[in-house]
Amino acid sequence: MCGIIGFCGYLDAKDELVKGLAELEYRGYDSAGIACYTDRGIEVIKSVGKVEVLKNKLPAKLESSCGIGHTRWATHGGVSEVNAHPHRSGNVTLIHNGIIENYHELAKELEGKGKVPVSQTDTEIAAMLLDSLYESNQGNVLETLRGAVERLEGAYAFCIMFADQKDVIYCIRKGSPLVCCSSEEGSVVASDMVALLRYSKEYFVLPEYQVAKVTKNTITVMDLDGTVVSPVMLSVHWDMSAAQKNGFKHYMLKEIHEQPEAIRRTIAPRMKKGEYLLPDFTEDGITDEVFRNTNHVVITACGTAMHAGMAGRILLEKLLRIPVNVEIASEFRYADPILDDKSLVILVSQSGETADTLAALRLAKEKGAKTLSIVNVKGSSIARESDYVLYTHAGPEIAVASTKAYTAQLTAFYLLAFRFAYAIGKKNEQEISYYMKGLDVLIVRFLPFVLFIILGLNIVCCYCGLDITVSYELHGNSALYALGLLLISLASKRYHCIWNRAMYVFLILVPTFNYIDSKFGFVPDKETYITLFHYAYGITAIITAYMAMRHFYVPKRKNKKRKN
């Protein structure tokens, strides 16, 4: 959940870095820091807490036009200024997203060279390694980075400042994302393009194992041999307001309201106009031959995206009558799946950078399977490496609990299933057209009610211990369940009080039963436990169904003025 920002340009670097970190606050963090080139060398300022605390700590006379900033979510080591980024070792100052898996071994090796860390982080070990390599390679940056890539195991996105190369930032990544852009104000690099929108809508994703040399005027991309590479430029089709609250109290509430538009943007480019209403993937480069040459589908994803895949499996199997499996990507990547050129692996990820899903994609390609990704971010790693891509066009999703990204993923599965069924002859034009006409009613109008029924059952199964999902993916259930509750609340404004009472009863009963059972053994057995949940859920679902029917089908009465 960490955030990265780097700036080299013609504005005050500390101000630009603080603004960038503020735009990345939604990612969650516990400390923040910046490092800037000054006339006195590289100055590092760090603090525990919010970006505002860091801002108040910055000296007014910190004059710089180039620097890096970071918000840290503690993983290796506790929450402290010492463990906060940036980290410095000799000539090297850097910030890092990711995890260095072999940092213990590297720490022991570097200790033998007299380099001892002051923090508990894997990032400082990476800084020490880079400094050691920089010394041994006599200041040759590319040789230093090549050596680091050979030694480091895990995922990383680095922004590196060398003390003897003023106003230059070097960036390299493996697994973790980095995006870059240039503008009249200067050059910017960040972990999320939300931080780039103030400067430009044109950007590029730094390819893995390639180096970006960031200066005031240019960003030069080269491979580790020094050959200059032209990055693939991408465009953002939404502005800064799409990443702001725009009058809503919370990002999640805003994104709930944005769901109908996100669904329309996902459907509209793929509607074929004519005698029959059919989904069309021509602009996505997906032909019917892809579906005709498939006899087995595997859907793999993590968290909330995996639950979109679970819904997609039901839809696909019902329409296609071919085997469809859903695999959590964190397990799939370590398995030995049976795949061939007749297999279609569908990968679902909002960001397109989910590490486990990306690893699953690469495994599927190694096995010779066709790969199709459903992602929201253009130019992301999963999108670039997949054979085919369906973009969901949901716009930036800032809230941690997924809302519009999830519903857009469901919409993509509907379109995919309809075209797939038509392509292999399971459904004819009239049937698919009928389904498409009902898609608006099913997803847009009745989405709250449908989500509540599906997600409510999902939560009941999880709390009752039914083996439906992996335990560490329960955050996906929680996010989706919260989504269902909030959507129903919005859809049922006319019965707000009745709904809230039912909702609170269910929310209270779920953890209460779970706590009593685990601590006191009050509930005698699992069957009784499940029955109690069924009662709680059933009552809430009945009330919700009643409200939904009244909301959509009973016309509002006009207030008639009484005659005196």
Coordinates of C-alpha atoms in Angstrom, one line a residue:
M1 CA 0.0 0.0 0.0
C2 CA 3.0 2.3 -0.1
G3 CA 3.2 5.4 -2.4
I4 CA 6.1 6.7 -4.5
I5 CA 6.6 10.1 -6.0
G6 CA 9.7 11.6 -7.7
F7 CA 10.0 15.1 -9.2
C8 CA 12.7 16.9 -11.2
G9 CA 11.7 20.2 -12.7
Y10 CA 11.3 23.9 -12.4
L11 CA 9.1 24.1 -9.3
D12 CA 9.8 23.8 -5.6
A13 CA 10.5 20.1 -5.2
K14 CA 9.4 19.8 -1.6
D15 CA 6.0 21.3 -2.3
E16 CA 5.5 19.1 -5.3
L17 CA 6.5 16.0 -3.4
V18 CA 4.2 16.8 -0.5
K19 CA 1.3 17.4 -3.0
G20 CA 2.1 14.1 -4.7
L21 CA 2.2 12.2 -1.4
A22 CA -1.1 13.8 -0.4
E23 CA -2.7 12.5 -3.6
L24 CA -1.4 9.0 -2.7
E25 CA -2.7 9.0 0.8
Y26 CA -5.6 6.8 0.0
R27 CA -3.2 3.8 -0.4
G28 CA -2.9 3.6 3.4
Y29 CA 0.4 4.4 5.3
D30 CA 1.8 5.1 8.7
S31 CA 4.9 7.3 8.0
A32 CA 6.2 9.5 5.2
G33 CA 9.4 11.1 4.1
I34 CA 11.2 13.0 1.3
A35 CA 14.8 13.4 0.1
C36 CA 15.9 16.4 -1.9
Y37 CA 19.1 17.5 -3.7
T38 CA 20.3 20.8 -2.1
D39 CA 23.6 22.8 -2.2
R40 CA 24.5 21.0 1.0
G41 CA 24.0 17.5 -0.5
I42 CA 21.0 15.2 -0.2
E43 CA 18.7 16.1 2.7
V44 CA 16.3 13.6 4.1
I45 CA 13.2 14.5 6.3
K46 CA 11.0 11.8 7.7
S47 CA 8.1 11.6 10.1
V48 CA 5.6 9.2 11.6
G49 CA 1.9 9.9 10.9
K50 CA 0.1 11.8 8.2
V51 CA 1.7 13.7 5.3
E52 CA 0.5 16.9 7.1
V53 CA 2.9 16.1 9.9
L54 CA 5.8 15.8 7.4
K55 CA 4.7 19.0 5.7
N56 CA 4.9 20.9 9.0
K57 CA 8.3 19.5 9.7
L58 CA 9.9 20.6 6.5
P59 CA 12.3 23.6 6.8
A60 CA 11.2 26.7 5.0
K61 CA 14.6 27.2 3.5
L62 CA 14.8 23.7 1.9
E63 CA 15.5 24.9 -1.7
S64 CA 15.5 22.1 -4.2
S65 CA 14.2 21.3 -7.7
C66 CA 14.7 17.5 -7.5
G67 CA 13.7 14.9 -5.0
I68 CA 11.8 11.8 -4.1
G69 CA 9.0 11.1 -1.6
H70 CA 7.4 8.0 0.0
T71 CA 4.5 6.9 2.2
R72 CA 5.2 3.7 4.0
W73 CA 2.9 0.9 5.3
A74 CA 5.1 -0.9 7.9
T75 CA 6.0 -4.5 6.9
H76 CA 9.6 -5.1 7.9
G77 CA 10.1 -3.3 11.2
G78 CA 7.8 -1.2 13.3
V79 CA 6.4 2.3 12.7
S80 CA 9.2 4.7 13.4
E81 CA 11.2 7.5 11.7
V82 CA 14.2 5.2 11.5
N83 CA 12.2 2.7 9.5
A84 CA 10.5 5.3 7.3
H85 CA 11.7 5.9 3.7
P86 CA 13.8 7.3 2.2
H87 CA 16.8 5.2 3.3
R88 CA 20.4 6.2 2.9
S89 CA 23.6 4.3 2.7
G90 CA 26.8 6.1 1.6
N91 CA 26.3 7.5 -1.9
V92 CA 22.8 6.0 -2.3
T93 CA 19.4 7.4 -1.1
L94 CA 16.3 5.5 -2.2
I95 CA 12.7 4.7 -1.8
H96 CA 11.2 1.4 -2.5
N97 CA 7.8 -0.4 -3.0
G98 CA 7.8 -4.2 -2.7
I99 CA 9.5 -6.9 -0.7
I100 CA 13.1 -8.1 -0.9
E101 CA 12.8 -11.7 -0.1
N102 CA 16.5 -12.5 0.4
Y103 CA 17.4 -9.5 2.5
H104 CA 18.5 -11.6 5.5
E105 CA 21.2 -13.3 3.4
L106 CA 22.3 -10.0 1.9
A107 CA 22.4 -8.4 5.3
K108 CA 24.8 -11.1 6.6
E109 CA 27.0 -10.7 3.5
L110 CA 27.1 -6.9 3.8
E111 CA 27.9 -7.1 7.5
G112 CA 31.1 -8.8 6.5
K113 CA 32.0 -5.7 4.5
G114 CA 31.4 -3.5 7.5
K115 CA 28.0 -2.3 6.5
V116 CA 25.5 -2.5 9.4
P117 CA 21.9 -1.3 9.0
V118 CA 20.3 1.1 11.5
S119 CA 16.7 0.2 10.6
Q120 CA 14.8 -3.1 10.5
T121 CA 13.8 -2.8 6.9
D122 CA 14.6 -4.7 3.8
T123 CA 14.8 -1.4 1.9
E124 CA 17.9 -0.3 3.8
I125 CA 19.6 -3.6 2.9
A126 CA 18.8 -2.8 -0.8
A127 CA 20.4 0.7 -0.3
M128 CA 23.5 -0.9 1.2
L129 CA 23.8 -3.4 -1.6
L130 CA 23.5 -0.6 -4.2
D131 CA 26.0 1.5 -2.4
S132 CA 28.5 -1.4 -2.3
L133 CA 28.0 -2.1 -6.0
Y134 CA 28.3 1.6 -6.8
E135 CA 31.7 1.7 -5.1
S136 CA 33.0 -1.5 -6.7
N137 CA 31.8 -0.3 -10.2
Q138 CA 33.4 3.1 -9.7
G139 CA 30.2 5.1 -10.1
N140 CA 28.9 3.3 -13.2
V141 CA 25.1 3.4 -12.6
L142 CA 24.1 0.7 -15.2
E143 CA 26.7 -1.8 -13.9
T144 CA 25.4 -1.1 -10.4
L145 CA 21.8 -1.7 -11.3
R146 CA 22.6 -4.8 -13.4
G147 CA 24.4 -6.2 -10.4
A148 CA 21.5 -5.4 -8.1
V149 CA 19.0 -7.0 -10.4
E150 CA 21.1 -10.2 -10.4
R151 CA 21.3 -10.3 -6.6
L152 CA 17.8 -9.1 -5.4
E153 CA 15.0 -11.6 -5.1
G154 CA 11.4 -10.5 -4.7
A155 CA 9.4 -7.4 -6.0
Y156 CA 10.6 -3.9 -6.1
A157 CA 10.2 -0.4 -7.6
F158 CA 13.1 1.8 -6.8
C159 CA 13.7 5.5 -7.1
I160 CA 17.4 6.1 -6.5
M161 CA 19.5 9.3 -5.9
F162 CA 23.3 9.2 -6.1
A163 CA 25.1 11.8 -4.0
D164 CA 27.5 12.6 -6.8
Q165 CA 24.9 12.9 -9.6
K166 CA 22.9 16.0 -8.6
D167 CA 19.3 16.5 -9.9
V168 CA 19.0 13.1 -11.4
I169 CA 16.8 10.2 -10.3
Y170 CA 17.2 6.7 -11.5
C171 CA 14.3 4.3 -11.5
I172 CA 14.0 0.5 -12.0
R173 CA 11.3 -2.0 -11.2
K174 CA 10.4 -5.6 -11.0
G175 CA 6.8 -6.5 -10.1
S176 CA 5.8 -3.3 -8.5
P177 CA 4.4 -0.5 -10.8
L178 CA 6.0 2.8 -11.7
V179 CA 4.5 5.3 -14.2
C180 CA 6.3 8.4 -15.6
C181 CA 5.4 11.6 -17.5
S182 CA 7.0 14.8 -18.7
S183 CA 5.5 18.3 -18.8
E184 CA 6.5 22.0 -18.9
E185 CA 6.9 21.9 -15.1
G186 CA 9.4 19.0 -15.2
S187 CA 9.6 15.2 -15.1
V188 CA 7.5 13.1 -12.7
V189 CA 7.6 9.4 -11.6
A190 CA 5.0 7.8 -9.3
S191 CA 3.6 4.5 -8.2
D192 CA 0.1 5.5 -9.4
M193 CA -0.9 7.7 -12.2
V194 CA -3.3 9.7 -9.9
A195 CA -0.2 11.6 -8.8
L196 CA 0.7 12.5 -12.5
L197 CA -2.6 14.1 -13.5
R198 CA -1.6 17.5 -12.3
Y199 CA 1.1 17.5 -14.9
S200 CA 0.0 15.5 -17.9
K201 CA -2.5 13.0 -19.3
E202 CA 0.2 11.4 -21.4
Y203 CA 2.3 8.9 -19.5
F204 CA 4.1 5.6 -19.8
V205 CA 4.6 2.6 -17.7
L206 CA 8.3 1.8 -17.0
P207 CA 8.9 -1.7 -18.3
E208 CA 10.4 -4.3 -16.0
Y209 CA 14.2 -4.4 -15.8
Q210 CA 14.5 -1.1 -17.7
V211 CA 16.1 2.0 -16.3
A212 CA 14.5 5.5 -16.3
K213 CA 16.9 8.4 -16.0
V214 CA 14.8 11.3 -14.8
T215 CA 16.1 14.9 -15.2
K216 CA 14.4 18.3 -15.4
N217 CA 14.0 18.2 -19.2
T218 CA 13.7 14.5 -20.2
I219 CA 13.1 11.0 -19.0
T220 CA 15.4 8.6 -20.8
V221 CA 14.5 4.9 -20.8
M222 CA 17.3 2.4 -21.5
D223 CA 17.9 -1.3 -21.0
L224 CA 20.6 -2.6 -18.6
D225 CA 23.1 -2.6 -21.5
G226 CA 22.5 1.1 -22.1
T227 CA 20.5 0.9 -25.3
V228 CA 17.9 3.6 -25.4
V229 CA 14.3 2.4 -25.6
S230 CA 11.2 4.3 -26.7
P231 CA 8.5 3.7 -24.1
V232 CA 4.9 3.1 -25.2
M233 CA 2.9 6.3 -24.4
L234 CA -0.6 6.0 -23.0
S235 CA -3.4 8.5 -22.4
V236 CA -5.7 9.0 -19.4
H237 CA -9.3 9.6 -20.4
W238 CA -10.4 11.1 -17.1
D239 CA -9.3 14.3 -15.3
M240 CA -8.2 15.1 -11.8
S241 CA -11.8 15.5 -10.5
A242 CA -12.3 11.7 -11.1
A243 CA -9.7 11.0 -8.4
Q244 CA -11.3 13.5 -5.9
K245 CA -14.3 13.2 -3.6
N246 CA -16.3 15.9 -5.5
G247 CA -18.6 16.8 -2.6
F248 CA -19.0 13.2 -1.2
K249 CA -17.9 12.5 2.4
H250 CA -16.0 9.4 1.4
Y251 CA -14.4 8.0 -1.7
M252 CA -16.4 4.8 -1.3
L253 CA -19.7 6.7 -1.3
K254 CA -18.6 8.6 -4.4
E255 CA -17.6 5.3 -6.2
I256 CA -20.9 3.7 -5.3
H257 CA -22.7 6.5 -7.1
E258 CA -20.4 6.1 -10.1
Q259 CA -21.3 2.5 -10.7
P260 CA -24.1 3.0 -13.3
E261 CA -21.8 5.2 -15.4
A262 CA -18.9 2.7 -15.0
I263 CA -21.2 -0.1 -16.2
R264 CA -22.3 2.0 -19.2
R265 CA -18.8 2.8 -20.1
T266 CA -17.9 -0.9 -20.0
I267 CA -20.9 -1.9 -22.2
A268 CA -21.2 1.0 -24.7
P269 CA -18.0 0.5 -26.7
R270 CA -18.9 -3.1 -27.2
M271 CA -22.5 -2.8 -28.4
K272 CA -23.0 -3.9 -32.0
K273 CA -25.9 -1.9 -33.5
G274 CA -28.1 -3.7 -36.1
E275 CA -31.1 -5.9 -36.3
Y276 CA -29.9 -7.8 -33.2
L277 CA -28.2 -6.4 -30.1
L278 CA -24.9 -8.3 -29.8
P279 CA -21.7 -7.7 -27.8
D280 CA -18.8 -7.0 -30.1
F281 CA -15.1 -7.3 -29.2
T282 CA -13.7 -6.1 -32.6
E283 CA -12.1 -3.0 -31.1
D284 CA -10.6 -5.2 -28.3
G285 CA -9.0 -7.4 -30.9
I286 CA -10.9 -10.5 -29.7
T287 CA -12.3 -12.6 -32.5
D288 CA -14.8 -15.5 -32.3
E289 CA -12.0 -17.9 -33.2
V290 CA -10.6 -17.4 -29.7
F291 CA -13.8 -18.8 -28.2
R292 CA -14.3 -21.5 -30.9
N293 CA -10.9 -22.9 -30.1
T294 CA -11.5 -23.2 -26.4
N295 CA -12.8 -26.2 -24.5
H296 CA -11.7 -25.3 -21.0
V297 CA -11.8 -22.0 -19.1
V298 CA -9.8 -21.1 -15.9
I299 CA -10.5 -17.8 -14.1
T300 CA -7.8 -16.7 -11.7
A301 CA -7.6 -13.6 -9.5
C302 CA -7.2 -12.4 -5.9
G303 CA -9.5 -10.9 -3.4
T304 CA -12.6 -9.1 -4.7
A305 CA -11.7 -9.8 -8.3
M306 CA -11.8 -13.5 -7.5
H307 CA -15.4 -13.2 -6.3
A308 CA -16.2 -11.5 -9.6
G309 CA -14.7 -14.6 -11.2
M310 CA -16.9 -16.9 -9.1
A311 CA -20.0 -15.1 -10.4
G312 CA -18.5 -15.3 -13.9
R313 CA -18.0 -19.1 -13.6
I314 CA -21.7 -19.6 -12.9
L315 CA -22.7 -17.5 -15.9
L316 CA -20.2 -19.1 -18.2
E317 CA -20.9 -22.7 -17.3
K318 CA -24.7 -22.1 -17.6
L319 CA -24.4 -20.7 -21.1
L320 CA -21.4 -22.6 -22.5
R321 CA -21.7 -26.0 -20.9
I322 CA -18.0 -26.4 -20.8
P323 CA -15.8 -26.8 -17.6
V324 CA -15.0 -23.4 -15.9
N325 CA -12.7 -23.4 -12.9
V326 CA -12.0 -20.5 -10.5
E327 CA -8.5 -20.5 -8.9
I328 CA -7.1 -18.0 -6.4
A329 CA -4.0 -16.7 -8.1
S330 CA -1.8 -17.0 -5.0
E331 CA -2.4 -20.8 -5.1
F332 CA -2.6 -21.1 -8.9
R333 CA 0.9 -19.7 -9.4
Y334 CA 2.5 -22.4 -7.2
A335 CA 0.4 -25.3 -8.7
D336 CA 0.9 -27.4 -11.8
P337 CA -2.3 -26.7 -13.7
I338 CA -3.3 -28.8 -16.7
L339 CA -3.5 -26.3 -19.5
D340 CA -2.9 -26.5 -23.3
D341 CA -3.7 -24.4 -26.4
K342 CA -7.4 -25.2 -26.0
S343 CA -7.5 -23.6 -22.6
L344 CA -8.5 -20.0 -22.0
V345 CA -7.2 -18.4 -18.8
I346 CA -9.1 -15.3 -17.7
L347 CA -7.2 -13.0 -15.3
V348 CA -9.1 -10.4 -13.3
S349 CA -7.4 -7.4 -11.7
Q350 CA -8.5 -3.8 -11.1
S351 CA -5.0 -2.4 -11.1
G352 CA -3.5 -4.9 -13.6
E353 CA -0.5 -5.1 -11.3
T354 CA -1.6 -7.7 -8.7
A355 CA 1.6 -9.7 -8.2
D356 CA 0.1 -13.1 -7.7
T357 CA -2.2 -12.6 -10.7
L358 CA 0.7 -11.5 -12.9
A359 CA 2.6 -14.6 -11.9
A360 CA -0.4 -16.8 -12.7
L361 CA -0.6 -15.1 -16.2
R362 CA 3.1 -15.9 -16.9
L363 CA 2.6 -19.5 -15.8
A364 CA -0.5 -19.9 -18.0
K365 CA 1.5 -18.6 -21.0
E366 CA 4.3 -21.0 -20.2
K367 CA 1.8 -23.8 -20.4
G368 CA 0.6 -22.7 -23.8
A369 CA -2.8 -21.4 -22.8
K370 CA -4.6 -18.4 -24.3
T371 CA -4.8 -15.5 -21.8
L372 CA -7.5 -12.9 -21.6
S373 CA -7.4 -10.2 -18.9
I374 CA -10.2 -8.1 -17.4
V375 CA -8.4 -5.0 -16.0
N376 CA -9.2 -1.4 -15.4
V377 CA -5.8 0.3 -15.9
K378 CA -4.5 0.7 -19.4
G379 CA -0.9 -0.2 -20.0
S380 CA -0.6 -2.2 -16.7
S381 CA 1.6 -5.2 -16.6
I382 CA -1.2 -7.8 -16.8
A383 CA -2.8 -5.9 -19.7
R384 CA 0.5 -5.7 -21.6
E385 CA 1.4 -9.3 -21.2
S386 CA -2.0 -10.9 -21.9
D387 CA -2.9 -12.1 -25.3
Y388 CA -6.3 -10.3 -25.1
V389 CA -7.6 -7.5 -22.9
L390 CA -11.0 -6.3 -21.9
Y391 CA -10.8 -2.9 -20.2
T392 CA -13.6 -2.1 -17.8
H393 CA -13.4 1.7 -18.0
A394 CA -14.4 2.1 -14.4
G395 CA -12.1 5.1 -13.8
P396 CA -9.8 5.4 -10.8
E397 CA -10.9 3.5 -7.7
I398 CA -9.5 5.2 -4.6
A399 CA -11.4 3.4 -1.8
V400 CA -9.9 0.2 -0.5
A401 CA -13.2 -1.7 -0.5
S402 CA -14.0 -2.4 -4.2
T403 CA -17.3 -1.1 -5.6
K404 CA -17.4 0.1 -9.2
A405 CA -14.4 -1.9 -10.2
Y406 CA -16.2 -5.1 -9.0
T407 CA -19.5 -4.3 -10.8
A408 CA -17.6 -3.4 -14.0
Q409 CA -15.9 -6.7 -13.8
L410 CA -19.2 -8.5 -13.4
T411 CA -20.5 -6.6 -16.5
A412 CA -17.4 -7.7 -18.5
F413 CA -18.2 -11.3 -17.6
Y414 CA -21.8 -10.9 -18.9
L415 CA -20.6 -9.5 -22.2
L416 CA -17.9 -12.2 -22.4
A417 CA -20.4 -15.0 -21.7
F418 CA -22.9 -13.7 -24.2
R419 CA -20.4 -13.4 -27.1
F420 CA -18.8 -16.8 -26.1
A421 CA -22.1 -18.5 -26.2
Y422 CA -23.0 -17.0 -29.6
A423 CA -19.6 -17.8 -31.1
I424 CA -19.8 -21.5 -30.3
G425 CA -23.4 -21.8 -31.3
K426 CA -24.9 -22.4 -27.9
K427 CA -27.2 -19.4 -28.2
N428 CA -28.6 -17.7 -31.4
E429 CA -28.8 -14.0 -32.2
Q430 CA -32.4 -13.6 -30.9
E431 CA -31.5 -15.1 -27.5
I432 CA -28.3 -13.1 -27.1
S433 CA -30.2 -9.9 -28.1
Y434 CA -32.8 -10.7 -25.5
Y435 CA -30.1 -11.1 -22.8
M436 CA -28.5 -7.9 -23.8
K437 CA -31.7 -5.9 -23.5
G438 CA -32.2 -7.3 -20.1
L439 CA -28.6 -6.5 -19.0
D440 CA -29.5 -2.9 -18.0
V441 CA -32.4 -4.0 -15.9
L442 CA -30.4 -6.9 -14.3
I443 CA -27.2 -4.9 -13.5
V444 CA -28.2 -1.3 -13.2
R445 CA -31.6 -1.3 -11.7
F446 CA -31.5 -4.5 -9.6
L447 CA -27.8 -4.6 -8.8
P448 CA -28.3 -3.7 -5.1
F449 CA -30.8 -6.5 -4.5
V450 CA -28.8 -9.1 -6.5
L451 CA -25.6 -8.2 -4.8
F452 CA -27.2 -8.4 -1.3
I453 CA -28.5 -11.9 -2.0
I454 CA -25.2 -13.2 -3.5
L455 CA -22.9 -11.5 -1.1
G456 CA -25.0 -12.2 2.0
L457 CA -24.9 -15.9 1.3
N458 CA -21.2 -15.6 0.7
I459 CA -20.6 -14.0 4.1
V460 CA -22.8 -16.6 5.8
C461 CA -20.8 -19.4 4.3
C462 CA -17.5 -17.8 5.4
Y463 CA -18.6 -17.2 9.0
C464 CA -20.1 -20.7 9.2
G465 CA -16.8 -22.3 8.3
L466 CA -18.0 -23.7 4.9
D467 CA -15.0 -24.4 2.7
I468 CA -15.9 -21.9 -0.1
T469 CA -12.7 -19.8 -0.1
V470 CA -9.3 -19.4 1.3
S471 CA -9.2 -17.9 4.8
Y472 CA -6.8 -15.0 4.0
E473 CA -9.1 -13.9 1.2
L474 CA -12.0 -13.0 3.6
H475 CA -11.2 -9.3 3.1
G476 CA -12.8 -9.7 -0.3
N477 CA -16.0 -11.0 1.2
S478 CA -16.0 -8.2 3.7
A479 CA -15.5 -5.6 1.0
L480 CA -18.3 -7.0 -1.2
Y481 CA -20.6 -7.5 1.7
A482 CA -20.2 -3.8 2.8
L483 CA -20.8 -2.9 -0.9
G484 CA -24.1 -4.8 -0.9
L485 CA -25.2 -3.2 2.3
L486 CA -24.4 0.3 1.1
L487 CA -26.0 -0.2 -2.3
I488 CA -29.2 -1.5 -0.7
S489 CA -29.3 1.5 1.6
L490 CA -29.0 3.9 -1.4
A491 CA -31.6 2.0 -3.4
S492 CA -34.1 2.0 -0.5
K493 CA -34.2 5.6 0.6
R494 CA -37.9 5.5 0.9
Y495 CA -37.6 2.8 3.6
H496 CA -34.4 4.1 5.2
C497 CA -35.4 3.5 8.8
I498 CA -36.8 0.0 8.3
W499 CA -33.7 -1.1 6.3
N500 CA -31.2 0.3 8.7
R501 CA -32.8 -1.6 11.6
A502 CA -32.6 -4.8 9.6
M503 CA -29.1 -4.1 8.5
Y504 CA -27.9 -3.3 12.0
V505 CA -29.5 -6.5 13.4
F506 CA -27.7 -8.6 10.8
L507 CA -24.4 -6.8 11.3
I508 CA -24.6 -7.3 15.0
L509 CA -25.7 -10.9 14.9
V510 CA -22.9 -12.1 12.6
P511 CA -19.9 -11.2 14.8
T512 CA -21.8 -11.8 18.1
F513 CA -22.6 -15.4 17.2
N514 CA -19.0 -15.9 16.0
Y515 CA -17.6 -14.5 19.3
I516 CA -19.9 -16.4 21.6
D517 CA -19.3 -19.7 19.7
S518 CA -15.5 -19.2 19.8
K519 CA -15.2 -18.0 23.4
F520 CA -17.9 -19.7 25.4
G521 CA -19.2 -22.5 23.2
F522 CA -22.7 -21.2 23.7
V523 CA -23.9 -22.4 20.3
P524 CA -24.1 -26.2 20.7
D525 CA -23.1 -27.3 17.1
K526 CA -22.5 -26.1 13.6
E527 CA -26.0 -27.0 12.4
T528 CA -27.6 -24.8 15.0
Y529 CA -25.0 -22.1 14.3
I530 CA -25.9 -22.2 10.6
T531 CA -29.6 -22.1 11.4
L532 CA -29.2 -19.0 13.4
F533 CA -27.4 -17.3 10.6
H534 CA -30.1 -18.4 8.2
Y535 CA -32.8 -16.8 10.4
A536 CA -30.8 -13.5 10.6
Y537 CA -30.0 -13.5 6.9
G538 CA -33.5 -14.6 5.9
I539 CA -35.3 -11.9 7.9
T540 CA -33.0 -9.2 6.4
A541 CA -33.3 -10.6 2.9
I542 CA -37.2 -10.7 3.1
I543 CA -37.3 -7.0 4.3
T544 CA -34.9 -6.1 1.5
A545 CA -36.9 -7.9 -1.2
Y546 CA -40.0 -6.2 0.0
M547 CA -38.4 -2.8 -0.2
A548 CA -36.8 -3.5 -3.6
M549 CA -40.2 -4.6 -5.0
R550 CA -41.9 -1.5 -3.6
H551 CA -39.1 0.8 -4.8
F552 CA -39.1 -0.4 -8.4
Y553 CA -42.7 -1.4 -9.0
V554 CA -45.1 0.7 -6.9
P555 CA -45.6 4.1 -8.4
K556 CA -45.1 7.0 -6.2
R557 CA -48.4 8.6 -5.0
K558 CA -49.0 12.1 -5.9
N559 CA -49.8 14.3 -2.9
K560 CA -53.3 15.6 -3.3
K561 CA -54.1 18.9 -1.7
R562 CA -57.0 18.7 0.7
K563 CA -59.9 20.9 0.0
N564 CA -60.8 23.2 2.8

